[in-house]
Each structure stands twice: as structure tokens, then as C-alpha cells.
């Protein structure tokens, strides 16, 4: 028999990237008076990791809690980017309701559809918050209509179409139940959560909890976080831990914590319905059930959508290997990658036929790039290949992942986009032109058609464009995609780049390095203006003579180098190239460093 706890509400905040989730949580935390008056907390409080603050996106799902009168509201902040959908899928299981944030100008975007579909599938009670209503280009009535249409499309039960709507300016920490009401504070939002989100249902019986998140403390070790479905837990309890594949092992709970603001508070006992953090389960992993030792019953495990993109990651084999990183052996890489699997549930790691190389699969280019950047900052050095899509064979047919792509840009760039999409097997499904010269284009396109397109898109639109995509599923192979890139400027020999050598290189194309950069034979130093690779000696200095040169001859004027980021580097490289990643540098290189050997291989393949 089930009962309910009226003193708790568990709510997840879901939205497309950059629609204001984390900013809204900032306001909720500050207005619930969890901070001391003298305490300076800044903004984007929940984006605690350096990468999140730099990129301005939420990568990891996080827990916090506030109090509204006598009710505790557990808040789950989720990522908004489709590549981190695995984080969303696992934490939604802890919630009973959700706040769906929609930008008042952009309206529902691809990720809005993804997160809402997941929330409705598991029966969460939705509250719609139309955010950023103070934007000059806000189109509130149209966005509300688009959101209602989205619910009509995705709802699985008729009562899911009955949802409250609030209008907010998260940056100011305000919300109102009507668009014309004065924006004062977030009290209307707190009140709506309490009235709309159902209290957690409590089942009779001994302890059951599904581990949905893992934390780590240097003193206490691994921390298992989840919502207690039934029973209670206290320090010293003996529990059974049921693995994803049916294994059962014993553990003893050391400490029990609940969430209060940004802190974990140690408590003597936690009852069902609350979200709890447990220490003492040394080898806990996501998807396992913590149950009473005398009655070990497993909960349904978390189902995560399969990866769609993969790349190889291996030991750095360049001449500069071992100079800049602390850890780079195959054993260290393998340990780190398999440790990532314990918390990154959407990731897959496989051993390859080579001991120094691993196949890493994820939900998208950004998902893999964040892993690479995280490891790089931890002191690892390694090399990675160009991302490629994962295909499947269904009924004898080759199937590949497809995406729903949404592009917002100026209508001046429509010609480029239409031409580029046609070359990449993209099919237009919708087009909407605005009065201000902006246009929204929607395409269905194979995932492999998007690999390498982002750089091309940003260059062509001069940064004045937005593109977002969402996985649609697997469909029949779309045919060949002729993604054409100009050839590379490849260093001839090891040395240090000098202005004279780079000046010669800039006569042939665009350079990626500055004078003084150490190079080696086979390292890519730029992009050729023609289709073939060119080997060039950027370390070559001008021969000195006793003849006086004019001042203009002495001074070599160089165009500033184009420095590629990690994501741009992964987009840039071809199948015969690699990115060398170290804590200090990113270098592009050919797989085969010797140019004569590359030439022989090219002749053999042709």
C-alpha cells in the first residue's frame, strides 16, 4: 500500500541549452535565504566545474534543495545540450514534476522536445516557464502556442495537457502567473511548484533506492546519490547492493546526507521520498539498487540511449610524446577511461586490437570533446582520431543515425546553407522567415553530415548564426557525402617555426602556428589554398649575406595565425590525421609522419 509525503517536492529543471535553467536556480537559491548576508555567491552557482563556466553550459546534472515555508523542494539541475542527454535521463527518475523553461524569443528548440519527451514518458507533472520575457524580440503569444503544440505532439496522457504557465525574467529573479503582472520575485514559482508537483509516493516495505548519481569525497570515498523509494536508511545499516546484471554484494552505510542549498547535511535518518547521499558503498555505480540486506529487491535499471559517434584514443606516438603530460601510458589511459564509465553512463569504451589504442563512443562530438578536455586538464596526454558515426545492420540493411537540425541565421546566408545541406544529404523540412531578416531553417540530416560542418557554418555566417540538432534515430544509409576540405600544410622536419618559414607557408594558405612554435616532421601547420597536401619547411631561416637588405626586406609581416580550439581541431582533421592532446598544447598531425612513406601509401591506395 502506498502513501505520500506532503513535506517534500522533487522537481527537475529541463530546457534547451542557454534558456536560463541555471540562472533560475540561482534566483531560487538566493530567495530561499540559504546564504548568509555576508556571503558572496556570484552567479551560475550550480555550474561548479571550470569547463561549465568557460563554455556557459551545464554538463553535469546536480542536486540542490530549498525550503518554502514548511516544504522542502529538491531541485535537479540538468544539462540542456543533446550530447549530455544521458545526464538528463538518469536524474529525471528522482523527480515527480518538472519545470520546462522556454526562451520567449527562440521558443521550443530541438533539445526542448528531447527533454520534454523523456519527462512525459515517465509521468512527470510539467510546469511551463516562459523565460526572458524582457527581451526586445520576445514573441510571447507565439512561443506559448508553439509550446502547447509541442505538448499536443508528445503527451501520452490527457492530463499532461493541463499545465500551469508562468512568465519570468530569471536574470532578475522574478516570475509571475500572468504576462502583464508585475515582476517582483519568485514567490509565484515556489507556490506553483508546491501546488502542482505531486508529493512523492511512498511504498510500504524495507529500503529500496536506485543510484542515479555518484559523488566523490577525498576523505569518505565514493558517494551514492538517489531517491529512496521505500523504507528508510541510517548510518550503520547493513545493505545489499544489486548490480545491473543481477549480482548481489553486501555493504555497510557509513554516513547519510540530505541536500540543503549547496551543502550536504549529515542526518541520523532519512525516510522514503527524499533524495539522499550515502557513503560506505565503495564500488557503487549508477543504475544499481541499494536495498535492505534482509530483503534485496532490485528496482528497474536506468535505460540510456545508445551512443552514435565514436573515435579512437591512444598513446601519444609523436616525437614530442612524454614532454608535457604527467600520464600517458596505455595502462594509465585505460584506467582513466574505464573509471569514467562509472559516472558517465552514456559513454562506451572498448579495447581494440592494439594495446595502446581504445575505441570511445558517445552521444555526439561535444560529449567526446568534453571528456578529452577534462582528461587533458588532469595531466593526461594522448592522441585522438576524427569522430565517426556508429552504423547498425538491421534486416540486412545498413542504418545510420539521423538528426533534426535547426539553423537560425540571416537570410543573406541561405544560399550557402542550402548548398551545404544538399551536399551533406540534408533534406529541408521547414522554413520560417522573420520580418527582421532572420530565418529559421529545419533539416533532417545524417549525423555524419554534421561532422566538420560547425566550423564551416561559423565561418560562412561570420559567427552570426545558431545551429542545434537532436537525434531522431536510425534510418537507412543516405549515400555518400563528399565533405571536401583543402589540403594541409605539413612540416618537413623537427625544429622551431620562424617568421621567414611561416611567411613562405602563408603564400600557400592559412597557418595555425606562431613563430617560435616547436614543430616536427608530419605535424600540420596550416591549411593549403589548394586540394593537395604540401610539405613545407617552416623552420627554414633566410640565408644571411653581406649584401645590405632594405628595411622592408628585413621585416617579415605575418598574418596572425588561426588558432584552433579542441572542437575545431576534431572537426578539421581527416581520416589520415590525428589530434595530439597534451595539458599544454593541441597539435594536428598526420598518422604517418614521414612524408615519403605517406606518398608511397597514397600511390598504393590509388
Coordinates of C-alpha atoms in Angstrom, one line a residue:
X1 CA 0.0 0.0 0.0
X2 CA 1.3 3.4 -1.0
X3 CA 1.1 6.7 0.9
X4 CA 2.7 10.1 0.3
X5 CA 5.0 12.7 2.0
X6 CA 3.4 16.2 1.9
X7 CA 6.6 17.9 3.2
X8 CA 8.7 17.2 0.1
X9 CA 8.6 18.1 -3.6
X10 CA 11.1 16.7 -6.1
X11 CA 11.3 18.8 -9.3
X12 CA 13.7 18.7 -12.3
X13 CA 14.5 21.8 -14.3
X14 CA 14.7 21.0 -18.0
X15 CA 15.3 23.1 -21.1
X16 CA 17.2 23.7 -24.3
X17 CA 20.8 24.9 -23.8
X18 CA 21.1 28.6 -22.8
X19 CA 17.4 29.1 -22.0
X20 CA 18.1 30.1 -18.4
X21 CA 17.9 26.9 -16.2
X22 CA 21.0 27.6 -14.1
X23 CA 20.2 31.3 -13.8
X24 CA 16.7 30.5 -12.5
X25 CA 18.2 28.1 -9.9
X26 CA 20.5 30.9 -8.8
X27 CA 17.4 33.0 -8.0
X28 CA 15.6 30.2 -6.2
X29 CA 18.7 29.6 -4.0
X30 CA 19.2 33.2 -3.2
X31 CA 15.5 33.9 -2.4
X32 CA 15.2 30.9 -0.2
X33 CA 17.7 32.5 2.2
X34 CA 20.1 29.7 2.3
X35 CA 23.1 32.0 2.2
X36 CA 24.4 34.3 5.0
X37 CA 24.1 38.0 4.4
X38 CA 27.9 38.5 4.2
X39 CA 28.3 35.5 1.8
X40 CA 29.2 36.4 -1.7
X41 CA 28.0 33.7 -4.1
X42 CA 28.1 35.3 -7.5
X43 CA 26.2 33.9 -10.5
X44 CA 25.7 30.5 -12.1
X45 CA 26.2 28.9 -8.7
X46 CA 25.3 25.4 -9.8
X47 CA 27.9 25.4 -12.7
X48 CA 30.6 24.4 -10.3
X49 CA 33.1 23.0 -12.8
X50 CA 35.6 25.1 -14.7
X51 CA 34.5 23.7 -18.1
X52 CA 30.9 24.6 -17.4
X53 CA 31.8 28.2 -16.5
X54 CA 34.0 28.6 -19.6
X55 CA 31.6 27.2 -22.1
X56 CA 28.5 28.6 -20.4
X57 CA 26.6 25.3 -20.5
X58 CA 25.6 22.8 -17.8
X59 CA 27.4 19.5 -18.4
X60 CA 26.7 17.5 -15.2
X61 CA 23.3 17.1 -13.5
X62 CA 23.4 18.4 -9.9
X63 CA 21.2 18.3 -6.8
X64 CA 20.3 21.2 -4.5
X65 CA 17.4 21.9 -2.1
X66 CA 15.5 24.9 -0.8
X67 CA 12.7 25.4 1.7
X68 CA 9.4 27.1 1.0
X69 CA 7.6 27.6 4.3
X70 CA 7.4 24.0 5.8
X71 CA 8.1 22.2 2.5
X72 CA 11.5 21.1 1.2
X73 CA 11.9 21.4 -2.6
X74 CA 14.6 19.1 -4.0
X75 CA 15.8 20.7 -7.3
X76 CA 17.6 18.8 -10.0
X77 CA 19.5 21.0 -12.5
X78 CA 20.0 19.2 -15.8
X79 CA 22.1 19.8 -18.9
X80 CA 20.5 21.4 -21.9
X81 CA 22.7 20.1 -24.7
X82 CA 21.6 17.0 -26.5
X83 CA 25.1 15.4 -26.2
X84 CA 24.6 15.2 -22.4
X85 CA 21.2 13.6 -22.6
X86 CA 22.5 10.7 -20.6
X87 CA 22.7 13.0 -17.6
X88 CA 19.1 14.1 -18.1
X89 CA 17.7 10.6 -18.5
X90 CA 19.1 9.2 -15.3
X91 CA 18.2 12.1 -12.9
X92 CA 14.6 12.5 -14.1
X93 CA 13.9 9.2 -12.3
X94 CA 14.3 11.1 -9.0
X95 CA 11.6 13.8 -9.8
X96 CA 7.8 13.9 -9.6
X97 CA 7.5 17.1 -11.6
X98 CA 9.5 19.3 -13.9
X99 CA 9.9 23.0 -14.8
X100 CA 10.2 23.3 -18.6
X101 CA 11.9 26.6 -19.4
X102 CA 11.4 28.1 -22.9
X103 CA 13.1 31.2 -24.2
X104 CA 10.5 33.9 -25.0
X105 CA 12.3 34.7 -28.3
X106 CA 13.6 31.4 -29.5
X107 CA 10.7 29.2 -28.5
X108 CA 10.9 25.4 -28.2
X109 CA 14.1 24.1 -29.7
X110 CA 15.3 20.5 -30.5
X111 CA 16.5 19.8 -27.0
X112 CA 13.3 21.1 -25.6
X113 CA 11.5 18.3 -27.4
X114 CA 14.0 15.7 -26.2
X115 CA 13.9 16.6 -22.5
X116 CA 10.1 17.1 -22.5
X117 CA 9.5 13.7 -24.2
X118 CA 11.7 12.0 -21.6
X119 CA 9.8 13.8 -18.8
X120 CA 6.3 12.9 -20.1
X121 CA 7.3 9.3 -20.7
X122 CA 8.0 8.7 -17.0
X123 CA 4.9 10.7 -16.0
X124 CA 6.3 13.9 -14.5
X125 CA 3.9 16.7 -13.9
X126 CA 5.0 19.7 -16.0
X127 CA 5.1 23.4 -15.2
X128 CA 6.0 25.7 -18.2
X129 CA 8.1 28.8 -17.5
X130 CA 8.4 31.2 -20.5
X131 CA 11.7 32.9 -19.6
X132 CA 13.5 36.1 -20.8
X133 CA 10.2 38.0 -21.4
X134 CA 12.1 41.2 -21.2
X135 CA 14.0 40.5 -24.4
X136 CA 13.2 43.2 -27.1
X137 CA 12.5 40.4 -29.7
X138 CA 10.3 38.3 -27.3
X139 CA 7.2 36.8 -29.0
X140 CA 5.3 35.5 -26.0
X141 CA 2.0 34.6 -27.6
X142 CA 3.6 32.7 -30.5
X143 CA 6.0 30.8 -28.1
X144 CA 3.1 29.8 -25.9
X145 CA 1.3 28.5 -28.9
X146 CA 4.4 26.6 -30.1
X147 CA 4.8 25.1 -26.6
X148 CA 1.2 24.0 -26.5
X149 CA 1.6 22.4 -29.9
X150 CA 4.7 20.5 -28.6
X151 CA 2.7 19.1 -25.7
X152 CA 0.0 18.0 -28.1
X153 CA 2.6 16.2 -30.1
X154 CA 4.3 14.5 -27.2
X155 CA 1.7 14.0 -24.4
X156 CA 1.0 10.3 -23.5
X157 CA -1.9 11.1 -21.1
X158 CA -4.7 13.7 -21.5
X159 CA -3.9 15.3 -18.1
X160 CA -0.4 16.2 -19.3
X161 CA -2.1 18.9 -21.5
X162 CA -3.3 20.7 -18.4
X163 CA -0.2 22.6 -17.1
X164 CA 0.3 26.0 -15.5
X165 CA 2.3 28.7 -17.3
X166 CA 4.5 31.3 -15.6
X167 CA 6.4 34.2 -17.2
X168 CA 9.8 35.0 -15.8
X169 CA 13.0 37.0 -16.0
X170 CA 15.4 34.6 -14.4
X171 CA 18.3 37.1 -14.5
X172 CA 16.3 39.4 -12.2
X173 CA 15.0 36.5 -10.1
X174 CA 11.3 37.2 -10.9
X175 CA 8.3 35.3 -12.1
X176 CA 4.5 36.0 -12.5
X177 CA 1.4 33.9 -13.2
X178 CA 0.2 36.4 -15.9
X179 CA 2.3 38.1 -18.5
X180 CA 1.1 41.5 -17.5
X181 CA 1.5 41.1 -13.8
X182 CA 4.4 43.0 -12.1
X183 CA 7.6 41.0 -11.9
X184 CA 8.6 41.1 -8.1
X185 CA 10.2 37.9 -7.0
X186 CA 10.0 34.1 -7.4
X187 CA 7.2 33.5 -4.9
X188 CA 4.7 32.7 -7.6
X189 CA 7.1 30.0 -8.9
X190 CA 7.6 28.4 -5.4
X191 CA 3.8 28.5 -4.9
X192 CA 3.1 26.8 -8.2
X193 CA 5.7 24.1 -7.6
X194 CA 4.0 23.3 -4.2
X195 CA 0.5 23.3 -5.7
X196 CA 1.3 21.4 -9.0
X197 CA 4.1 18.9 -8.3
X198 CA 2.7 15.9 -6.6
X199 CA 4.2 14.8 -3.2
X200 CA 6.4 11.7 -3.5
X201 CA 4.6 8.4 -3.2
X202 CA 5.9 6.1 -0.5
X203 CA 5.7 2.3 -0.9
X204 CA 5.5 0.1 2.2
X205 CA 8.4 -2.3 2.8
X206 CA 12.1 -2.2 3.6
X207 CA 14.7 0.0 2.0
X208 CA 15.0 0.5 -1.8
X209 CA 17.0 3.2 -3.6
X210 CA 18.2 3.5 -7.2
X211 CA 21.7 5.0 -7.5
X212 CA 21.3 7.8 -10.2
X213 CA 24.4 10.0 -9.5
X214 CA 27.8 9.5 -8.0
X215 CA 29.9 11.9 -6.0
X216 CA 33.4 11.7 -4.5
X217 CA 35.0 12.9 -1.3
X218 CA 38.7 12.6 -0.7
X219 CA 38.0 11.5 2.9
X220 CA 34.9 9.4 2.6
X221 CA 35.4 8.0 -0.9
X222 CA 32.5 7.4 -3.3
X223 CA 29.1 8.9 -2.6
X224 CA 26.0 7.2 -4.0
X225 CA 23.1 9.6 -4.6
X226 CA 19.5 8.6 -5.3
X227 CA 15.9 8.9 -4.2
X228 CA 14.6 6.4 -1.5
X229 CA 11.5 4.7 -3.0
X230 CA 10.6 2.8 0.2
X231 CA 11.8 2.3 3.7
X232 CA 14.5 4.4 5.4
X233 CA 18.2 4.4 5.9
X234 CA 20.6 5.4 8.7
X235 CA 24.3 5.2 9.4
X236 CA 25.5 1.7 10.3
X237 CA 22.8 -0.1 8.3
X238 CA 23.8 -3.2 6.5
X239 CA 22.5 -3.2 3.0
X240 CA 22.6 -5.2 -0.2
X241 CA 23.8 -3.7 -3.4
X242 CA 22.2 -5.2 -6.5
X243 CA 24.2 -4.8 -9.7
X244 CA 22.8 -4.1 -13.2
X245 CA 23.3 -7.7 -14.3
X246 CA 21.9 -9.4 -11.2
X247 CA 24.9 -9.6 -8.9
X248 CA 24.4 -9.0 -5.1
X249 CA 27.0 -7.8 -2.7
X250 CA 27.0 -6.5 0.9
X251 CA 27.9 -3.1 2.2
X252 CA 27.6 -1.0 5.4
X253 CA 26.4 2.6 5.3
X254 CA 28.9 4.9 6.9
X255 CA 27.2 8.3 6.6
X256 CA 23.8 9.6 5.5
X257 CA 23.3 13.1 4.0
X258 CA 20.4 15.1 2.6
X259 CA 20.7 18.2 0.5
X260 CA 20.3 21.7 1.9
X261 CA 21.2 24.5 -0.5
X262 CA 24.6 23.8 -2.0
X263 CA 25.6 21.7 1.0
X264 CA 25.1 18.1 2.1
X265 CA 23.8 17.9 5.7
X266 CA 24.6 14.9 7.8
X267 CA 21.4 13.4 9.3
X268 CA 20.7 10.4 11.6
X269 CA 17.8 9.0 9.4
X270 CA 16.2 9.6 6.1
X271 CA 12.8 8.2 5.1
X272 CA 11.4 7.4 1.7
X273 CA 10.5 10.2 -0.7
X274 CA 13.7 12.2 -0.1
X275 CA 16.9 12.4 -2.1
X276 CA 19.8 11.1 -0.1
X277 CA 23.6 10.7 -0.4
X278 CA 25.2 7.6 1.1
X279 CA 28.9 6.8 1.9
X280 CA 30.3 3.4 2.7
X281 CA 29.4 1.7 -0.6
X282 CA 33.0 1.8 -2.1
X283 CA 32.2 0.3 -5.5
X284 CA 28.7 1.8 -6.1
X285 CA 27.9 2.5 -9.7
X286 CA 25.0 4.2 -11.5
X287 CA 21.9 2.0 -12.1
X288 CA 22.4 -0.2 -9.1
X289 CA 19.8 -0.7 -6.3
X290 CA 20.6 -0.2 -2.6
X291 CA 18.2 -2.4 -0.7
X292 CA 17.7 -3.8 2.8
X293 CA 20.0 -6.8 3.4
X294 CA 17.1 -9.0 4.6
X295 CA 15.0 -8.3 1.5
X296 CA 17.2 -7.4 -1.5
X297 CA 14.8 -6.5 -4.3
X298 CA 16.1 -4.7 -7.4
X299 CA 14.4 -1.6 -8.9
X300 CA 14.2 -1.2 -12.8
X301 CA 17.6 -0.1 -14.0
X302 CA 18.1 3.1 -16.0
X303 CA 17.8 2.7 -19.7
X304 CA 20.1 5.1 -21.6
X305 CA 20.0 5.7 -25.4
X306 CA 23.0 4.1 -27.2
X307 CA 26.0 6.2 -28.5
X308 CA 26.0 7.5 -32.1
X309 CA 29.6 8.7 -32.5
X310 CA 33.0 7.2 -31.8
X311 CA 36.7 7.9 -32.1
X312 CA 39.9 6.2 -31.1
X313 CA 42.0 7.4 -28.3
X314 CA 45.6 6.2 -27.8
X315 CA 49.0 6.7 -26.5
X316 CA 50.8 9.8 -27.9
X317 CA 53.2 8.5 -30.5
X318 CA 54.5 11.9 -31.7
X319 CA 58.2 12.8 -31.4
X320 CA 57.1 15.2 -28.6
X321 CA 55.4 12.4 -26.6
X322 CA 56.1 12.5 -22.9
X323 CA 57.3 16.1 -22.8
X324 CA 54.3 17.9 -21.5
X325 CA 51.9 15.4 -19.8
X326 CA 52.3 13.5 -16.5
X327 CA 50.3 10.5 -17.5
X328 CA 50.2 9.0 -21.0
X329 CA 50.9 5.2 -20.8
X330 CA 48.3 2.8 -22.1
X331 CA 47.7 1.5 -18.6
X332 CA 47.0 5.0 -17.3
X333 CA 44.7 5.8 -20.2
X334 CA 42.8 2.6 -19.8
X335 CA 42.3 3.0 -16.1
X336 CA 41.1 6.6 -16.6
X337 CA 38.7 5.7 -19.4
X338 CA 37.1 2.8 -17.6
X339 CA 36.8 4.9 -14.4
X340 CA 34.8 7.5 -16.5
X341 CA 32.3 4.7 -17.2
X342 CA 31.3 4.7 -13.6
X343 CA 29.7 8.2 -13.8
X344 CA 29.3 8.9 -17.5
X345 CA 26.5 6.5 -18.3
X346 CA 26.1 7.4 -21.9
X347 CA 29.8 6.6 -22.7
X348 CA 31.2 3.3 -24.0
X349 CA 34.9 2.2 -24.0
X350 CA 36.2 -0.8 -25.8
X351 CA 39.7 -2.3 -26.2
X352 CA 40.9 -2.5 -29.7
X353 CA 43.4 -5.0 -31.4
X354 CA 46.2 -2.7 -30.3
X355 CA 47.2 -2.4 -26.6
X356 CA 47.9 1.3 -26.9
X357 CA 44.5 2.3 -28.5
X358 CA 40.9 2.4 -27.3
X359 CA 37.6 2.9 -29.0
X360 CA 35.5 5.6 -27.2
X361 CA 31.8 6.0 -28.1
X362 CA 29.5 8.9 -27.0
X363 CA 26.3 10.8 -27.8
X364 CA 27.9 13.4 -30.0
X365 CA 31.1 15.3 -30.8
X366 CA 30.7 17.7 -27.8
X367 CA 30.2 14.7 -25.5
X368 CA 33.5 13.2 -26.6
X369 CA 35.3 16.6 -26.7
X370 CA 34.4 17.4 -23.1
X371 CA 35.9 14.0 -22.0
X372 CA 39.1 14.8 -23.9
X373 CA 39.3 18.3 -22.4
X374 CA 38.7 17.0 -18.9
X375 CA 41.4 14.4 -19.2
X376 CA 43.8 17.0 -20.7
X377 CA 43.3 19.2 -17.6
X378 CA 44.0 16.3 -15.3
X379 CA 47.5 15.9 -16.8
X380 CA 46.9 13.2 -19.4
X381 CA 48.4 13.3 -22.9
X382 CA 47.2 11.2 -25.8
X383 CA 46.1 11.3 -29.4
X384 CA 42.6 11.1 -30.9
X385 CA 41.2 10.4 -34.3
X386 CA 38.4 12.1 -36.3
X387 CA 34.9 11.3 -34.8
X388 CA 32.9 8.9 -37.0
X389 CA 29.2 7.7 -36.8
X390 CA 28.3 4.3 -35.5
X391 CA 26.2 2.4 -38.0
X392 CA 23.9 -0.6 -37.4
X393 CA 22.8 -3.5 -39.6
X394 CA 19.0 -4.1 -39.3
X395 CA 17.4 -6.8 -41.5
X396 CA 20.5 -6.8 -43.8
X397 CA 20.4 -3.0 -44.3
X398 CA 23.0 -0.5 -43.2
X399 CA 21.4 2.1 -40.9
X400 CA 22.9 5.3 -39.6
X401 CA 21.9 8.0 -37.1
X402 CA 19.9 11.0 -38.3
X403 CA 19.4 14.4 -36.7
X404 CA 16.8 17.1 -36.7
X405 CA 18.9 20.2 -37.4
X406 CA 17.6 23.8 -36.7
X407 CA 19.5 26.7 -38.1
X408 CA 18.8 30.4 -37.1
X409 CA 20.7 33.0 -39.2
X410 CA 20.4 36.0 -41.5
X411 CA 18.6 35.3 -44.8
X412 CA 21.8 36.5 -46.6
X413 CA 23.4 33.1 -45.8
X414 CA 20.5 31.0 -47.1
X415 CA 22.4 30.2 -50.3
X416 CA 25.4 28.8 -48.6
X417 CA 23.3 26.8 -46.1
X418 CA 21.1 25.3 -48.9
X419 CA 24.1 24.3 -50.9
X420 CA 26.0 22.9 -48.0
X421 CA 23.0 20.9 -46.7
X422 CA 22.3 19.4 -50.2
X423 CA 25.9 18.2 -50.4
X424 CA 25.6 16.6 -47.0
X425 CA 22.4 14.7 -47.7
X426 CA 20.3 17.2 -45.7
X427 CA 16.5 17.5 -46.5
X428 CA 14.7 20.7 -45.6
X429 CA 11.5 20.1 -43.6
X430 CA 10.6 23.6 -42.6
X431 CA 11.5 27.3 -43.2
X432 CA 10.3 30.3 -41.3
X433 CA 11.3 33.9 -42.2
X434 CA 11.1 36.7 -39.7
X435 CA 10.4 40.4 -40.6
X436 CA 13.8 41.5 -39.3
X437 CA 15.7 39.5 -41.9
X438 CA 16.3 36.4 -39.8
X439 CA 15.3 33.0 -41.0
X440 CA 14.9 29.6 -39.3
X441 CA 15.6 26.5 -41.4
X442 CA 14.9 22.9 -40.3
X443 CA 16.6 19.9 -41.8
X444 CA 16.7 16.1 -41.5
X445 CA 20.3 15.2 -42.0
X446 CA 22.6 12.2 -41.3
X447 CA 24.8 12.7 -38.2
X448 CA 27.9 12.2 -40.3
X449 CA 26.8 15.1 -42.5
X450 CA 27.2 17.4 -39.4
X451 CA 30.8 16.2 -38.6
X452 CA 33.0 19.1 -39.6
X453 CA 30.1 21.4 -40.6
X454 CA 30.1 23.6 -37.5
X455 CA 33.4 25.3 -38.4
X456 CA 32.3 25.8 -42.0
X457 CA 29.0 27.2 -40.7
X458 CA 30.5 29.7 -38.3
X459 CA 33.0 30.9 -40.9
X460 CA 30.4 31.4 -43.6
X461 CA 27.9 33.2 -41.3
X462 CA 30.7 35.2 -39.6
X463 CA 29.6 33.9 -36.3
X464 CA 26.1 35.3 -36.8
X465 CA 24.2 32.0 -36.8
X466 CA 22.9 29.3 -34.4
X467 CA 22.7 25.6 -35.1
X468 CA 21.1 23.0 -32.8
X469 CA 20.4 19.3 -33.5
X470 CA 18.6 16.4 -31.9
X471 CA 19.0 12.7 -32.6
X472 CA 15.9 11.3 -34.5
X473 CA 17.0 7.7 -34.5
X474 CA 18.5 5.3 -37.1
X475 CA 17.4 5.3 -40.7
X476 CA 18.7 3.7 -43.9
X477 CA 22.1 4.8 -45.1
X478 CA 21.7 8.1 -47.1
X479 CA 24.5 7.6 -49.5
X480 CA 28.0 9.1 -50.0
X481 CA 28.7 12.5 -48.6
X482 CA 31.6 14.3 -50.3
X483 CA 32.8 16.5 -47.5
X484 CA 35.7 18.4 -49.2
X485 CA 38.5 20.1 -47.3
X486 CA 41.5 21.8 -48.8
X487 CA 44.9 20.1 -48.3
X488 CA 47.1 20.6 -45.3
X489 CA 50.4 22.4 -44.9
X490 CA 52.7 19.8 -43.3
X491 CA 56.0 20.5 -41.6
X492 CA 59.0 18.8 -43.2
X493 CA 61.3 18.4 -40.2
X494 CA 61.7 18.9 -36.5
X495 CA 62.7 22.4 -35.4
X496 CA 61.3 25.8 -34.4
X497 CA 59.0 27.8 -36.6
X498 CA 60.5 31.1 -37.8
X499 CA 58.9 34.1 -39.4
X500 CA 60.6 33.6 -42.8
X501 CA 59.4 30.0 -43.0
X502 CA 55.9 30.9 -41.9
X503 CA 55.9 33.7 -44.5
X504 CA 56.5 31.2 -47.2
X505 CA 53.8 29.0 -45.8
X506 CA 51.3 31.9 -45.8
X507 CA 52.0 32.4 -49.5
X508 CA 50.3 28.9 -49.9
X509 CA 47.5 29.1 -47.4
X510 CA 46.5 29.8 -43.7
X511 CA 48.8 29.0 -40.9
X512 CA 47.9 27.5 -37.5
X513 CA 51.1 28.3 -35.5
X514 CA 53.0 31.4 -34.5
X515 CA 56.8 32.0 -34.8
X516 CA 58.7 30.1 -32.0
X517 CA 56.4 27.1 -32.0
X518 CA 58.2 23.8 -31.9
X519 CA 57.3 21.5 -34.8
X520 CA 58.1 18.0 -36.0
X521 CA 58.0 16.3 -39.4
X522 CA 54.4 15.3 -40.2
X523 CA 52.9 18.0 -38.0
X524 CA 50.1 20.0 -39.7
X525 CA 51.0 23.7 -39.5
X526 CA 48.2 25.2 -41.7
X527 CA 45.6 24.8 -44.4
X528 CA 46.6 24.9 -48.1
X529 CA 44.7 27.0 -50.5
X530 CA 44.6 24.0 -52.9
X531 CA 43.3 20.5 -52.6
X532 CA 46.6 18.7 -52.1
X533 CA 48.8 18.4 -49.0
X534 CA 52.1 20.4 -49.2
X535 CA 55.2 19.6 -47.2
X536 CA 56.9 22.9 -46.2
X537 CA 59.9 23.8 -44.1
X538 CA 58.6 26.3 -41.6
X539 CA 61.9 26.1 -39.6
X540 CA 63.9 27.5 -42.6
X541 CA 65.5 30.8 -41.9
X542 CA 66.6 33.3 -44.6
X543 CA 70.2 32.8 -45.6
X544 CA 72.5 35.6 -44.5
X545 CA 74.6 37.5 -47.0
X546 CA 77.0 40.5 -46.7
X547 CA 74.6 42.5 -49.0
X548 CA 72.5 45.0 -47.2
X549 CA 68.8 44.5 -47.4
X550 CA 66.2 47.2 -47.2
X551 CA 64.1 47.6 -44.1
X552 CA 61.1 46.1 -45.8
X553 CA 63.2 43.1 -46.6
X554 CA 64.3 42.6 -43.0
X555 CA 60.8 42.9 -41.5
X556 CA 58.6 39.9 -42.4
X557 CA 54.9 40.8 -42.0
X558 CA 52.8 37.8 -41.0
X559 CA 49.1 37.4 -40.9
X560 CA 48.0 36.3 -37.3
X561 CA 47.7 32.6 -37.1
X562 CA 44.4 30.8 -36.9
X563 CA 44.5 29.0 -33.5
X564 CA 42.0 26.1 -33.5
X565 CA 40.2 25.0 -30.3
X566 CA 39.7 21.3 -29.4
X567 CA 36.3 21.1 -31.1
X568 CA 37.6 22.9 -34.2
X569 CA 40.5 20.6 -34.3
X570 CA 38.3 17.5 -34.2
X571 CA 36.1 19.0 -36.9
X572 CA 39.2 19.8 -39.1
X573 CA 41.1 16.6 -39.3
X574 CA 40.6 13.9 -41.9
X575 CA 40.7 10.1 -41.5
X576 CA 44.5 10.1 -42.1
X577 CA 45.1 12.7 -39.4
X578 CA 45.1 12.9 -35.6
X579 CA 44.9 15.5 -32.8
X580 CA 47.8 15.3 -30.3
X581 CA 46.4 16.4 -26.9
X582 CA 48.6 17.4 -24.0
X583 CA 48.0 19.6 -20.9
X584 CA 49.9 22.5 -22.7
X585 CA 49.2 22.0 -26.4
X586 CA 46.9 20.9 -29.2
X587 CA 48.8 19.7 -32.3
X588 CA 47.4 18.4 -35.5
X589 CA 49.4 15.7 -37.3
X590 CA 49.4 13.1 -40.0
X591 CA 49.0 9.5 -38.9
X592 CA 52.1 8.6 -40.9
X593 CA 54.7 11.3 -40.1
X594 CA 57.3 10.5 -42.8
X595 CA 56.2 12.3 -46.0
X596 CA 57.9 9.8 -48.3
X597 CA 56.1 6.9 -46.7
X598 CA 52.8 8.9 -47.0
X599 CA 53.5 9.3 -50.7
X600 CA 54.1 5.6 -51.2
X601 CA 50.9 4.8 -49.3
X602 CA 48.9 7.2 -51.5
X603 CA 50.3 5.6 -54.7
X604 CA 49.4 2.1 -53.4
X605 CA 45.8 3.2 -52.5
X606 CA 45.2 4.8 -55.9

